[in-house]
Amino acid sequence: MREPKFQRLVLSFFVVLAAAMAMTAPAVYAQPVPSPYRRGINVGDYLAYPQSPDWPIFRGPRAATSDQELERLAAAGFDFVRLPVEPSPFLDRSPGQIQFMEERLVSFVKRITATGMRVIISGWARHETTPRWRAGQILASREGAELRDYTEFLKRVVVLLREVPQHLWALEPMNEPQADCYRSDGPDWTLLQQDIYRELRASSPLLTIVLTPGCWSKIDGLEHLAMAGYDARTLVDVHYYEPYSFTHQGATWGDAWIRYLAGLSFPPSITSREAATDASARLRSARAIEGTVQAFVETLRKIDIYVKEDFGQLSIAKDFARLRAWAAKHGVASDRIIIGEFGAYRAPKEAYVPDDGS
């Protein structure tokens, strides 16, 4: 996914699918499957997105989550925290620093579970970070040293959390692993995920493992995710940021045109082309970078497309019908599917866009 994430806390929720679906459970795992993860929240800056290259790498208020804050989240009705964990600090630091990071992870998981919430630990191999631990480098080869070391890092997490009952946490091998729905220039994530799954399952028969599709974990990526070979102690995490022009307008990462985009409302039918053009022009003026003219021409084109396509509630309903159909085809029960991320970027202040409630 485009980085960094929108906020330190990004809502996640359990998807209630309309149709009842059969759940397949291999006989080798007679234990009951985990209870659903229904309403969660991402805490993104505690063990991911370091604030500094120097030690300590996690510092400042965004890297501190108090017990009181966790208790407030639990009291608000959240039943789990999705916790991004960046691999590089656990793999490329001195032994003493790695020990500190491991203790930080274990302590935080215990603090979360002490509130009655559970945890989904998400392997946060980003797409713009230290070269060796970029997702693309880790996933470059089935036999690569980076994939081997990354898999060992995931297995190490299982060992570190051996004192935490396994019904209280789950492990997602990699967040948004690739842009392609199916990769043709190297091993596809669906193959690599199977390899990682087998290693994790061999080391921990009862661990809940959270699977992710390609395509930035969008619904589109599910087309290539077959569930054969996975047991019932798996969940499926899908992310939903549609319509992209609306949810990412003004985001400071990704293509330049999205950085200049502002003033779109939802649904598109209530968007004023003139107001969006004016807001985008203000943002362009505040964020002038190389290639600004060409990028702004594309911004204007995206405004026009957004209004014409009118991606509204019916479009969203169709997307979730596709998700429901995929789940029915593969025998995945509704309580094994979560929307691990969704939301919209707040309008940048430089655009001077009044909040229209959309």
mmCIF file of C-alpha atoms in Angstrom:
data_model
loop_
_atom_site.group_PDB
_atom_site.id
_atom_site.type_symbol
_atom_site.label_atom_id
_atom_site.label_comp_id
_atom_site.label_asym_id
_atom_site.label_seq_id
_atom_site.Cartn_x
_atom_site.Cartn_y
_atom_site.Cartn_z
ATOM 1 C CA MET A 1 0.000 0.000 0.000
ATOM 2 C CA ARG A 2 0.987 3.608 -0.438
ATOM 3 C CA GLU A 3 2.939 4.769 2.577
ATOM 4 C CA PRO A 4 2.925 6.017 5.272
ATOM 5 C CA LYS A 5 -0.462 4.984 6.563
ATOM 6 C CA PHE A 6 -3.123 7.592 7.122
ATOM 7 C CA GLN A 7 -3.051 7.913 10.885
ATOM 8 C CA ARG A 8 -1.496 6.146 13.845
ATOM 9 C CA LEU A 9 -4.882 4.633 14.540
ATOM 10 C CA VAL A 10 -6.739 3.335 11.500
ATOM 11 C CA LEU A 11 -10.017 1.525 11.951
ATOM 12 C CA SER A 12 -10.349 -2.144 11.051
ATOM 13 C CA PHE A 13 -13.486 -4.195 11.283
ATOM 14 C CA PHE A 14 -14.954 -7.636 10.897
ATOM 15 C CA VAL A 15 -16.934 -8.087 7.703
ATOM 16 C CA VAL A 16 -20.388 -9.558 8.139
ATOM 17 C CA LEU A 17 -21.199 -11.454 4.969
ATOM 18 C CA ALA A 18 -24.822 -11.949 4.109
ATOM 19 C CA ALA A 19 -24.721 -15.630 3.241
ATOM 20 C CA ALA A 20 -23.790 -18.419 5.621
ATOM 21 C CA MET A 21 -20.739 -20.279 4.353
ATOM 22 C CA ALA A 22 -19.336 -23.678 5.171
ATOM 23 C CA MET A 23 -16.068 -23.771 7.088
ATOM 24 C CA THR A 24 -13.535 -26.430 6.186
ATOM 25 C CA ALA A 25 -11.430 -27.806 9.029
ATOM 26 C CA PRO A 26 -8.807 -30.477 8.363
ATOM 27 C CA ALA A 27 -9.054 -33.387 10.754
ATOM 28 C CA VAL A 28 -5.448 -32.878 11.860
ATOM 29 C CA TYR A 29 -6.623 -29.789 13.802
ATOM 30 C CA ALA A 30 -9.411 -30.975 16.067
ATOM 31 C CA GLN A 31 -9.184 -27.880 18.262
ATOM 32 C CA PRO A 32 -11.874 -25.232 17.748
ATOM 33 C CA VAL A 33 -11.045 -22.435 15.355
ATOM 34 C CA PRO A 34 -10.375 -18.989 16.855
ATOM 35 C CA SER A 35 -13.287 -16.760 17.740
ATOM 36 C CA PRO A 36 -13.841 -13.877 15.332
ATOM 37 C CA TYR A 37 -11.809 -10.696 15.302
ATOM 38 C CA ARG A 38 -14.705 -8.274 15.038
ATOM 39 C CA ARG A 39 -13.732 -4.684 15.692
ATOM 40 C CA GLY A 40 -10.102 -3.631 15.647
ATOM 41 C CA ILE A 41 -7.801 -0.672 15.366
ATOM 42 C CA ASN A 42 -4.304 -0.268 13.929
ATOM 43 C CA VAL A 43 -1.524 1.124 16.115
ATOM 44 C CA GLY A 44 1.018 1.989 13.484
ATOM 45 C CA ASP A 45 3.952 3.858 15.022
ATOM 46 C CA TYR A 46 4.910 1.732 17.998
ATOM 47 C CA LEU A 47 6.930 -0.880 16.100
ATOM 48 C CA ALA A 48 6.782 0.446 12.526
ATOM 49 C CA TYR A 49 7.702 3.703 10.791
ATOM 50 C CA PRO A 50 10.781 4.584 12.873
ATOM 51 C CA GLN A 51 11.024 8.271 13.746
ATOM 52 C CA SER A 52 14.824 8.261 13.493
ATOM 53 C CA PRO A 53 17.619 6.237 11.871
ATOM 54 C CA ASP A 54 19.563 6.667 15.106
ATOM 55 C CA TRP A 55 18.972 4.741 18.293
ATOM 56 C CA PRO A 56 16.397 4.696 19.742
ATOM 57 C CA ILE A 57 14.582 4.570 16.426
ATOM 58 C CA PHE A 58 11.083 4.786 17.937
ATOM 59 C CA ARG A 59 10.728 8.023 19.838
ATOM 60 C CA GLY A 60 8.302 10.814 20.543
ATOM 61 C CA PRO A 61 4.575 10.811 21.324
ATOM 62 C CA ARG A 62 3.607 8.866 18.176
ATOM 63 C CA ALA A 63 5.740 5.962 19.374
ATOM 64 C CA ALA A 64 4.196 5.910 22.839
ATOM 65 C CA THR A 65 0.872 4.268 23.623
ATOM 66 C CA SER A 66 -0.059 4.356 27.302
ATOM 67 C CA ASP A 67 -1.958 1.731 29.246
ATOM 68 C CA GLN A 68 -4.698 4.310 29.727
ATOM 69 C CA GLU A 69 -5.062 4.731 25.976
ATOM 70 C CA LEU A 70 -5.285 0.970 25.484
ATOM 71 C CA GLU A 71 -7.917 0.769 28.219
ATOM 72 C CA ARG A 72 -9.930 3.508 26.510
ATOM 73 C CA LEU A 73 -9.831 1.589 23.238
ATOM 74 C CA ALA A 74 -11.093 -1.546 24.963
ATOM 75 C CA ALA A 75 -13.812 0.430 26.731
ATOM 76 C CA ALA A 76 -14.868 1.899 23.368
ATOM 77 C CA GLY A 77 -15.644 -1.605 22.141
ATOM 78 C CA PHE A 78 -12.531 -2.585 20.199
ATOM 79 C CA ASP A 79 -11.711 -6.259 20.639
ATOM 80 C CA PHE A 80 -8.335 -6.367 18.886
ATOM 81 C CA VAL A 81 -5.343 -4.281 17.889
ATOM 82 C CA ARG A 82 -3.626 -4.777 14.551
ATOM 83 C CA LEU A 83 0.034 -4.143 15.290
ATOM 84 C CA PRO A 84 2.435 -3.425 12.390
ATOM 85 C CA VAL A 85 5.942 -4.716 13.147
ATOM 86 C CA GLU A 86 8.771 -3.620 10.866
ATOM 87 C CA PRO A 87 11.358 -6.386 10.353
ATOM 88 C CA SER A 88 14.565 -4.399 9.852
ATOM 89 C CA PRO A 89 15.047 -3.334 13.508
ATOM 90 C CA PHE A 90 14.809 -7.023 14.467
ATOM 91 C CA LEU A 91 17.258 -8.145 11.807
ATOM 92 C CA ASP A 92 19.896 -5.466 11.179
ATOM 93 C CA ARG A 93 20.765 -4.118 14.607
ATOM 94 C CA SER A 94 23.257 -5.037 17.296
ATOM 95 C CA PRO A 95 22.391 -7.949 19.593
ATOM 96 C CA GLY A 96 21.580 -5.580 22.435
ATOM 97 C CA GLN A 97 19.311 -3.450 20.271
ATOM 98 C CA ILE A 98 17.542 -6.509 18.890
ATOM 99 C CA GLN A 99 16.942 -7.714 22.451
ATOM 100 C CA PHE A 100 15.473 -4.311 23.295
ATOM 101 C CA MET A 101 13.141 -4.512 20.281
ATOM 102 C CA GLU A 102 12.036 -8.022 21.195
ATOM 103 C CA GLU A 103 11.280 -6.960 24.744
ATOM 104 C CA ARG A 104 9.371 -3.946 23.415
ATOM 105 C CA LEU A 105 7.242 -6.229 21.251
ATOM 106 C CA VAL A 106 6.487 -8.761 23.981
ATOM 107 C CA SER A 107 5.731 -6.088 26.564
ATOM 108 C CA PHE A 108 3.318 -4.274 24.250
ATOM 109 C CA VAL A 109 1.453 -7.445 23.300
ATOM 110 C CA LYS A 110 1.068 -8.316 26.974
ATOM 111 C CA ARG A 111 -0.164 -4.798 27.735
ATOM 112 C CA ILE A 112 -2.757 -5.051 24.963
ATOM 113 C CA THR A 113 -4.018 -8.484 25.984
ATOM 114 C CA ALA A 114 -4.221 -7.366 29.620
ATOM 115 C CA THR A 115 -7.072 -5.060 28.568
ATOM 116 C CA GLY A 116 -9.073 -7.976 27.153
ATOM 117 C CA MET A 117 -8.237 -7.112 23.544
ATOM 118 C CA ARG A 118 -6.403 -9.484 21.240
ATOM 119 C CA VAL A 119 -3.614 -8.733 18.767
ATOM 120 C CA ILE A 120 -2.934 -9.321 15.090
ATOM 121 C CA ILE A 121 0.792 -8.876 14.512
ATOM 122 C CA SER A 122 1.401 -7.794 10.929
ATOM 123 C CA GLY A 123 4.791 -8.189 9.251
ATOM 124 C CA TRP A 124 5.393 -4.672 7.960
ATOM 125 C CA ALA A 125 7.933 -5.170 5.173
ATOM 126 C CA ARG A 126 7.557 -1.790 3.502
ATOM 127 C CA HIS A 127 8.186 -0.812 -0.086
ATOM 128 C CA GLU A 128 10.420 2.163 0.718
ATOM 129 C CA THR A 129 12.835 1.281 3.500
ATOM 130 C CA THR A 130 16.312 -0.210 3.930
ATOM 131 C CA PRO A 131 17.093 -1.987 0.625
ATOM 132 C CA ARG A 132 17.487 -5.502 1.958
ATOM 133 C CA TRP A 133 14.201 -5.472 3.860
ATOM 134 C CA ARG A 134 11.973 -3.940 1.225
ATOM 135 C CA ALA A 135 9.090 -6.230 0.384
ATOM 136 C CA GLY A 136 10.272 -6.511 -3.224
ATOM 137 C CA GLN A 137 13.729 -7.676 -2.155
ATOM 138 C CA ILE A 138 12.403 -10.138 0.414
ATOM 139 C CA LEU A 139 10.049 -11.637 -2.172
ATOM 140 C CA ALA A 140 12.507 -11.606 -5.079
ATOM 141 C CA SER A 141 13.285 -15.325 -4.873
ATOM 142 C CA ARG A 142 11.880 -18.424 -3.238
ATOM 143 C CA GLU A 143 15.427 -19.422 -2.338
ATOM 144 C CA GLY A 144 16.702 -15.965 -1.405
ATOM 145 C CA ALA A 145 18.508 -15.227 1.842
ATOM 146 C CA GLU A 146 16.161 -12.312 2.540
ATOM 147 C CA LEU A 147 13.054 -14.506 2.396
ATOM 148 C CA ARG A 148 14.759 -17.110 4.567
ATOM 149 C CA ASP A 149 15.771 -14.531 7.174
ATOM 150 C CA TYR A 150 12.362 -12.864 7.062
ATOM 151 C CA THR A 151 10.653 -16.212 7.642
ATOM 152 C CA GLU A 152 12.984 -16.850 10.580
ATOM 153 C CA PHE A 153 12.004 -13.445 11.959
ATOM 154 C CA LEU A 154 8.331 -14.480 11.844
ATOM 155 C CA LYS A 155 9.130 -17.772 13.539
ATOM 156 C CA ARG A 156 11.095 -15.865 16.165
ATOM 157 C CA VAL A 157 7.981 -13.815 16.931
ATOM 158 C CA VAL A 158 6.164 -17.065 17.686
ATOM 159 C CA VAL A 159 8.924 -18.066 20.099
ATOM 160 C CA LEU A 160 8.978 -14.654 21.777
ATOM 161 C CA LEU A 161 5.240 -14.814 22.448
ATOM 162 C CA ARG A 162 5.213 -18.361 23.788
ATOM 163 C CA GLU A 163 3.999 -17.062 27.173
ATOM 164 C CA VAL A 164 0.996 -15.342 25.590
ATOM 165 C CA PRO A 165 -1.879 -17.796 25.011
ATOM 166 C CA GLN A 166 -2.224 -18.333 21.283
ATOM 167 C CA HIS A 167 -5.944 -17.675 21.269
ATOM 168 C CA LEU A 168 -5.095 -14.074 22.162
ATOM 169 C CA TRP A 169 -3.024 -13.225 19.114
ATOM 170 C CA ALA A 170 -2.555 -13.966 15.419
ATOM 171 C CA LEU A 171 0.274 -13.468 12.926
ATOM 172 C CA GLU A 172 -0.040 -11.909 9.483
ATOM 173 C CA PRO A 173 3.097 -12.846 7.494
ATOM 174 C CA MET A 174 3.170 -9.700 5.337
ATOM 175 C CA ASN A 175 1.067 -6.589 4.942
ATOM 176 C CA GLU A 176 0.235 -5.605 1.334
ATOM 177 C CA PRO A 177 3.036 -7.719 -0.132
ATOM 178 C CA GLN A 178 2.921 -6.668 -3.790
ATOM 179 C CA ALA A 179 1.282 -4.233 -6.198
ATOM 180 C CA ASP A 180 0.517 -6.880 -8.821
ATOM 181 C CA CYS A 181 -2.596 -8.986 -8.416
ATOM 182 C CA TYR A 182 -0.466 -11.804 -9.807
ATOM 183 C CA ARG A 183 3.243 -11.314 -10.373
ATOM 184 C CA SER A 184 4.673 -12.470 -13.709
ATOM 185 C CA ASP A 185 8.288 -11.265 -13.352
ATOM 186 C CA GLY A 186 9.141 -13.484 -10.391
ATOM 187 C CA PRO A 187 7.599 -15.738 -7.752
ATOM 188 C CA ASP A 188 4.073 -14.621 -6.948
ATOM 189 C CA TRP A 189 3.107 -13.852 -3.362
ATOM 190 C CA THR A 190 0.559 -16.661 -3.322
ATOM 191 C CA LEU A 191 3.398 -19.190 -3.743
ATOM 192 C CA LEU A 192 5.677 -17.500 -1.232
ATOM 193 C CA GLN A 193 2.860 -17.178 1.290
ATOM 194 C CA GLN A 194 2.294 -20.932 1.073
ATOM 195 C CA ASP A 195 5.987 -21.510 1.838
ATOM 196 C CA ILE A 196 5.871 -19.186 4.848
ATOM 197 C CA TYR A 197 2.605 -20.710 6.044
ATOM 198 C CA ARG A 198 4.026 -24.237 6.004
ATOM 199 C CA GLU A 199 7.033 -23.145 8.070
ATOM 200 C CA LEU A 200 4.898 -21.305 10.598
ATOM 201 C CA ARG A 201 2.381 -24.120 10.848
ATOM 202 C CA ALA A 202 5.151 -26.664 11.394
ATOM 203 C CA SER A 203 6.491 -24.595 14.277
ATOM 204 C CA SER A 204 3.078 -23.847 15.772
ATOM 205 C CA PRO A 205 0.039 -26.061 15.043
ATOM 206 C CA LEU A 206 -2.371 -23.779 16.923
ATOM 207 C CA LEU A 207 -1.229 -20.382 15.691
ATOM 208 C CA THR A 208 -3.851 -18.277 13.920
ATOM 209 C CA ILE A 209 -2.280 -17.145 10.633
ATOM 210 C CA VAL A 210 -3.685 -14.206 8.679
ATOM 211 C CA LEU A 211 -3.442 -14.547 4.891
ATOM 212 C CA THR A 212 -3.216 -11.593 2.526
ATOM 213 C CA PRO A 213 -3.758 -11.315 -1.244
ATOM 214 C CA GLY A 214 -1.699 -9.363 -3.765
ATOM 215 C CA CYS A 215 -2.921 -6.142 -5.413
ATOM 216 C CA TRP A 216 -2.100 -4.182 -2.231
ATOM 217 C CA SER A 217 -4.389 -6.677 -0.455
ATOM 218 C CA LYS A 218 -7.422 -5.403 -2.358
ATOM 219 C CA ILE A 219 -10.463 -7.507 -3.205
ATOM 220 C CA ASP A 220 -9.083 -7.781 -6.741
ATOM 221 C CA GLY A 221 -6.176 -9.831 -5.397
ATOM 222 C CA LEU A 222 -8.451 -12.541 -4.019
ATOM 223 C CA GLU A 223 -8.886 -13.933 -7.531
ATOM 224 C CA HIS A 224 -5.452 -15.514 -7.182
ATOM 225 C CA LEU A 225 -5.719 -16.613 -3.547
ATOM 226 C CA ALA A 226 -6.845 -20.235 -3.388
ATOM 227 C CA MET A 227 -7.470 -21.699 0.060
ATOM 228 C CA ALA A 228 -6.431 -25.254 -0.739
ATOM 229 C CA GLY A 229 -3.683 -26.272 1.670
ATOM 230 C CA TYR A 230 -4.690 -23.815 4.384
ATOM 231 C CA ASP A 231 -6.476 -25.020 7.488
ATOM 232 C CA ALA A 232 -9.348 -23.392 9.365
ATOM 233 C CA ARG A 233 -6.957 -21.646 11.746
ATOM 234 C CA THR A 234 -6.448 -18.967 9.121
ATOM 235 C CA LEU A 235 -8.050 -15.589 8.582
ATOM 236 C CA VAL A 236 -8.058 -13.493 5.410
ATOM 237 C CA ASP A 237 -7.216 -9.792 5.571
ATOM 238 C CA VAL A 238 -8.539 -7.552 2.780
ATOM 239 C CA HIS A 239 -8.006 -3.794 2.556
ATOM 240 C CA TYR A 240 -10.526 -1.396 1.106
ATOM 241 C CA TYR A 241 -9.626 2.131 -0.015
ATOM 242 C CA GLU A 242 -12.147 2.692 -2.791
ATOM 243 C CA PRO A 243 -12.662 5.028 -4.521
ATOM 244 C CA TYR A 244 -8.910 5.621 -4.493
ATOM 245 C CA SER A 245 -9.016 9.219 -5.761
ATOM 246 C CA PHE A 246 -11.285 10.173 -2.867
ATOM 247 C CA THR A 247 -9.584 8.227 -0.068
ATOM 248 C CA HIS A 248 -6.030 9.223 -1.049
ATOM 249 C CA GLN A 249 -6.510 12.800 -2.261
ATOM 250 C CA GLY A 250 -3.655 14.932 -0.990
ATOM 251 C CA ALA A 251 -1.617 11.961 0.265
ATOM 252 C CA THR A 252 2.069 12.849 0.376
ATOM 253 C CA TRP A 253 3.218 9.537 -1.075
ATOM 254 C CA GLY A 254 2.635 7.820 -4.392
ATOM 255 C CA ASP A 255 2.290 9.598 -7.733
ATOM 256 C CA ALA A 256 2.534 13.371 -7.861
ATOM 257 C CA TRP A 257 -1.013 13.790 -9.176
ATOM 258 C CA ILE A 258 -2.514 12.387 -5.979
ATOM 259 C CA ARG A 259 -0.419 14.806 -3.885
ATOM 260 C CA TYR A 260 -2.091 17.726 -5.627
ATOM 261 C CA LEU A 261 -5.614 16.301 -5.597
ATOM 262 C CA ALA A 262 -8.102 17.914 -3.207
ATOM 263 C CA GLY A 263 -11.725 18.924 -2.919
ATOM 264 C CA LEU A 264 -13.399 15.654 -3.923
ATOM 265 C CA SER A 265 -16.557 14.744 -2.031
ATOM 266 C CA PHE A 266 -18.330 11.419 -1.638
ATOM 267 C CA PRO A 267 -20.408 10.319 -3.373
ATOM 268 C CA PRO A 268 -18.883 11.780 -6.555
ATOM 269 C CA SER A 269 -22.251 13.149 -7.640
ATOM 270 C CA ILE A 270 -21.983 15.932 -5.043
ATOM 271 C CA THR A 271 -18.449 16.917 -6.071
ATOM 272 C CA SER A 272 -18.014 20.343 -7.667
ATOM 273 C CA ARG A 273 -15.433 20.188 -10.452
ATOM 274 C CA GLU A 274 -14.754 23.896 -9.980
ATOM 275 C CA ALA A 275 -14.254 23.608 -6.227
ATOM 276 C CA ALA A 276 -12.022 20.532 -6.622
ATOM 277 C CA THR A 277 -9.954 22.286 -9.299
ATOM 278 C CA ASP A 278 -9.501 25.342 -7.094
ATOM 279 C CA ALA A 279 -8.550 23.255 -4.048
ATOM 280 C CA SER A 280 -6.102 21.209 -6.108
ATOM 281 C CA ALA A 281 -4.535 24.399 -7.499
ATOM 282 C CA ARG A 282 -3.985 25.688 -3.967
ATOM 283 C CA LEU A 283 -2.384 22.393 -2.979
ATOM 284 C CA ARG A 284 -0.202 22.434 -6.090
ATOM 285 C CA SER A 285 1.020 25.918 -5.218
ATOM 286 C CA ALA A 286 1.924 24.789 -1.699
ATOM 287 C CA ARG A 287 3.608 21.569 -2.813
ATOM 288 C CA ALA A 288 5.440 22.534 -6.004
ATOM 289 C CA ILE A 289 7.857 19.784 -7.003
ATOM 290 C CA GLU A 290 9.658 18.761 -10.190
ATOM 291 C CA GLY A 291 7.249 17.928 -12.992
ATOM 292 C CA THR A 292 4.463 19.986 -11.445
ATOM 293 C CA VAL A 293 2.757 21.012 -14.712
ATOM 294 C CA GLN A 294 2.457 17.487 -16.086
ATOM 295 C CA ALA A 295 1.383 16.140 -12.713
ATOM 296 C CA PHE A 296 -1.281 18.813 -12.340
ATOM 297 C CA VAL A 297 -2.675 18.060 -15.800
ATOM 298 C CA GLU A 298 -3.100 14.468 -14.605
ATOM 299 C CA THR A 299 -4.722 15.725 -11.392
ATOM 300 C CA LEU A 300 -7.327 17.588 -13.418
ATOM 301 C CA ARG A 301 -7.931 14.491 -15.533
ATOM 302 C CA LYS A 302 -8.475 12.412 -12.388
ATOM 303 C CA ILE A 303 -11.032 14.921 -11.114
ATOM 304 C CA ASP A 304 -12.969 14.557 -14.358
ATOM 305 C CA ILE A 305 -12.790 10.751 -14.232
ATOM 306 C CA TYR A 306 -13.911 10.697 -10.604
ATOM 307 C CA VAL A 307 -17.020 12.716 -11.340
ATOM 308 C CA LYS A 308 -17.892 10.805 -14.528
ATOM 309 C CA GLU A 309 -17.406 7.315 -13.069
ATOM 310 C CA ASP A 310 -19.546 8.172 -10.031
ATOM 311 C CA PHE A 311 -18.197 5.380 -7.839
ATOM 312 C CA GLY A 312 -20.878 5.337 -5.156
ATOM 313 C CA GLN A 313 -22.660 3.046 -2.749
ATOM 314 C CA LEU A 314 -23.804 0.669 -5.482
ATOM 315 C CA SER A 315 -20.195 0.249 -6.629
ATOM 316 C CA ILE A 316 -19.113 -0.566 -3.090
ATOM 317 C CA ALA A 317 -21.958 -3.084 -2.759
ATOM 318 C CA LYS A 318 -20.779 -4.791 -5.961
ATOM 319 C CA ASP A 319 -17.236 -5.022 -4.616
ATOM 320 C CA PHE A 320 -18.422 -6.722 -1.443
ATOM 321 C CA ALA A 321 -20.614 -9.045 -3.473
ATOM 322 C CA ARG A 322 -17.401 -10.151 -5.201
ATOM 323 C CA LEU A 323 -15.819 -10.731 -1.804
ATOM 324 C CA ARG A 324 -18.844 -12.743 -0.721
ATOM 325 C CA ALA A 325 -18.700 -14.840 -3.911
ATOM 326 C CA TRP A 326 -14.990 -15.565 -3.431
ATOM 327 C CA ALA A 327 -15.597 -16.661 0.165
ATOM 328 C CA ALA A 328 -18.453 -18.949 -0.849
ATOM 329 C CA LYS A 329 -16.367 -20.507 -3.629
ATOM 330 C CA HIS A 330 -13.501 -21.307 -1.266
ATOM 331 C CA GLY A 331 -15.554 -22.298 1.761
ATOM 332 C CA VAL A 332 -14.338 -19.404 3.899
ATOM 333 C CA ALA A 333 -16.782 -18.501 6.648
ATOM 334 C CA SER A 334 -17.671 -14.850 7.135
ATOM 335 C CA ASP A 335 -16.011 -14.715 10.540
ATOM 336 C CA ARG A 336 -12.648 -15.555 8.973
ATOM 337 C CA ILE A 337 -12.579 -12.374 6.884
ATOM 338 C CA ILE A 338 -11.528 -8.974 8.193
ATOM 339 C CA ILE A 339 -11.075 -5.603 6.596
ATOM 340 C CA GLY A 340 -7.688 -4.852 8.097
ATOM 341 C CA GLU A 341 -7.534 -1.326 6.707
ATOM 342 C CA PHE A 342 -9.912 1.216 5.313
ATOM 343 C CA GLY A 343 -10.396 4.945 5.622
ATOM 344 C CA ALA A 344 -9.635 8.271 3.975
ATOM 345 C CA TYR A 345 -6.808 10.773 4.202
ATOM 346 C CA ARG A 346 -7.737 14.055 5.847
ATOM 347 C CA ALA A 347 -7.751 17.061 3.535
ATOM 348 C CA PRO A 348 -4.383 18.845 3.785
ATOM 349 C CA LYS A 349 -4.681 22.249 5.435
ATOM 350 C CA GLU A 350 -2.886 23.844 2.471
ATOM 351 C CA ALA A 351 -5.894 23.040 0.285
ATOM 352 C CA TYR A 352 -8.249 25.086 2.482
ATOM 353 C CA VAL A 353 -11.097 22.627 1.974
ATOM 354 C CA PRO A 354 -14.009 22.947 4.414
ATOM 355 C CA ASP A 355 -15.198 19.681 5.931
ATOM 356 C CA ASP A 356 -18.363 18.775 4.050
ATOM 357 C CA GLY A 357 -18.995 15.668 6.126
ATOM 358 C CA SER A 358 -18.261 13.245 3.268
#
